[in-house]
C-alpha atoms as one frame of an Amber mdcrd trajectory, in Angstrom:
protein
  -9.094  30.641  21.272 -10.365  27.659  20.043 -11.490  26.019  23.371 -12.876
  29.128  24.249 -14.992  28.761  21.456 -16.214  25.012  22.279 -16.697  26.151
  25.797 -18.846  28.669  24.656 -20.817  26.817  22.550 -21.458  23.847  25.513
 -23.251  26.935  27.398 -24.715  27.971  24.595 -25.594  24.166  24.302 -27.124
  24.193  27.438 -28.920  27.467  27.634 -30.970  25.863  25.004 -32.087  22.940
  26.295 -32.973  24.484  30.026 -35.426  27.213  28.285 -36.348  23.929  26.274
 -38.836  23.272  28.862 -39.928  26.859  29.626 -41.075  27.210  26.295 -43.746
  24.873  26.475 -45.214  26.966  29.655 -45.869  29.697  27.284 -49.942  30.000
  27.911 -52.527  32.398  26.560 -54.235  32.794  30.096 -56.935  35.404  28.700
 -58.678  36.783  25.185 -61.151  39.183  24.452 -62.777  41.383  21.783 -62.595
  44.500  22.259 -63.975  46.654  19.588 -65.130  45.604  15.905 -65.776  47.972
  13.196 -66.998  47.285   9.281 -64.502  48.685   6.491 -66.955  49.644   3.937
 -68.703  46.366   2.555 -66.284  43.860   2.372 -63.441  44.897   5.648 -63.408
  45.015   9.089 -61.082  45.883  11.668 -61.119  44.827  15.503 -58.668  45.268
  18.194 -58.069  42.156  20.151 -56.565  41.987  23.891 -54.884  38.883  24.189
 -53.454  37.576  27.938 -49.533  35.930  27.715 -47.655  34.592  30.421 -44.258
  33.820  29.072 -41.678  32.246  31.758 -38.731  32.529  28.901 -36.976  35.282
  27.149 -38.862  37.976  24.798 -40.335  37.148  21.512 -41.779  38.565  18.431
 -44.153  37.418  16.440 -44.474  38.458  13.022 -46.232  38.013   9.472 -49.797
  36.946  11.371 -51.868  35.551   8.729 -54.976  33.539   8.916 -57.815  32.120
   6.915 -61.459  31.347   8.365 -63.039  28.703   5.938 -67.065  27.690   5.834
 -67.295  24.715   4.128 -64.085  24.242   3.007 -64.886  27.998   1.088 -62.853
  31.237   2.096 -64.877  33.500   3.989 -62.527  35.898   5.551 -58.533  36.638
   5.363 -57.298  38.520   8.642 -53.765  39.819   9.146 -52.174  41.312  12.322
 -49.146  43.759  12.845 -46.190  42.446  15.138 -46.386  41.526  18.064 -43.593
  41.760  20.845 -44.027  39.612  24.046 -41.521  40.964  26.633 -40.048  38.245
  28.420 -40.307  36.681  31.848 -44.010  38.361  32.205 -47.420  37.715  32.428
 -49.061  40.942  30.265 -52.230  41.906  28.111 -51.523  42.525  24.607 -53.472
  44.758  22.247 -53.398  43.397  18.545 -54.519  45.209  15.725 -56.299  43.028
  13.602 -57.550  43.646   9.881 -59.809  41.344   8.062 -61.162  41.083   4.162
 -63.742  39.092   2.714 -63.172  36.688   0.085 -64.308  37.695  -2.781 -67.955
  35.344  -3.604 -68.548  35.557   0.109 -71.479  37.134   1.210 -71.549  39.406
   4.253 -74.797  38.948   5.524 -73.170  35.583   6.665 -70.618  37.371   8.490
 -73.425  38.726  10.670 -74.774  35.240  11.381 -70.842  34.017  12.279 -71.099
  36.682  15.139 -74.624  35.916  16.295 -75.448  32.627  18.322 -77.506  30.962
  15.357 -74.142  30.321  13.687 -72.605  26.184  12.785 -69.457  26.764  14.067
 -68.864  22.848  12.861 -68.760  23.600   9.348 -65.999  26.106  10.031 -61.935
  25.788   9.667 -59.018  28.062  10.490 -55.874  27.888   8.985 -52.840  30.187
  10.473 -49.165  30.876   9.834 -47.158  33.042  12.078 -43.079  33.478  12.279
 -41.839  33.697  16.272 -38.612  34.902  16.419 -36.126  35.973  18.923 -35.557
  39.460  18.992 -31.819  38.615  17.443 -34.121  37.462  14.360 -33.913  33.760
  14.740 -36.839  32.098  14.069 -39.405  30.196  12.114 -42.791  29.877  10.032
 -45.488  28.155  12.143 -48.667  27.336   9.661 -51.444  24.967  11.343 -54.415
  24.327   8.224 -57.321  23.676   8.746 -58.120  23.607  12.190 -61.679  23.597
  13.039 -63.207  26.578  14.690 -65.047  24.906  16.988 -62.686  23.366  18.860
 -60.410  25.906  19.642 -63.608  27.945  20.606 -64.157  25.575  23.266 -60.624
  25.691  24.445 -60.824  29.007  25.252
């Protein structure tokens, strides 16, 4: 019994480190907007179609939280329900997303964010997400204070 159990945990062992590699292949390969409504004055909602091609097993991805900062002040708090990527696929996504002003903020600057006229360089983005297998294994990703602008112009 007991070598079966080393035995099992050398493929175990090994499974790991061969989707090692696959995991970094994980792309976004497309993202869009595709609707956008106002919540009363200080809310909006938006459904977002997001693009994943995902060479490894399936994946969830679960308390999506982020914060969009202008000048280092909160401006808007958005929050997304789970997401399940099927694995070994290449799929479009729709992801609920909700969003809340902070409170201060005014909302006539949300309309400049969405027109051209807006400084995306005075603007941040801080996230935290938990991926986990669909066993439950997984772990809390946060990345602070990103800015906005660049990973605009990565996408």
């Amino acid at each position: 019994m007991e070598r079966f159990k080393v035995i099992f945990v050398a493929i175990f062992a090994l499974l790991l480190t061969a989707c090692g590699s696959k995991v970094k292949d994980i792309s976004v390969t497309s993202f869009n907007i595709v609707s956008m409504a106002p919540q009363g004055l200080s809310g909006i909602t938006a459904l977002v179609e997001i693009g994943i091609h995902n060479p490894t097993v399936g994946f969830e991805v679960t308390n999506l939280n982020a914060t969009i900062k202008m000048k280092g002040q909160d401006m808007i708090y958005l929050s997304a329900d789970q997401l399940m990527v099927e694995g070994h696929s290449e799929k479009q996504y729709d992801i609920p997303v909700k969003g809340k002003l902070a409170e201060g903020f005014n909302p006539f600057q949300l309309l400049r964010l969405l027109s051209n006229e807006a400084d995306m360089q005075d603007m941040t983005l801080s996230v935290s997400a938990r991926p986990a297998l669909r066993g439950g294994v997984g772990k809390t990703i946060e990345i602070n204070d990103m800015p906005l602008k660049e990973l605009i112009d990565k996408i």
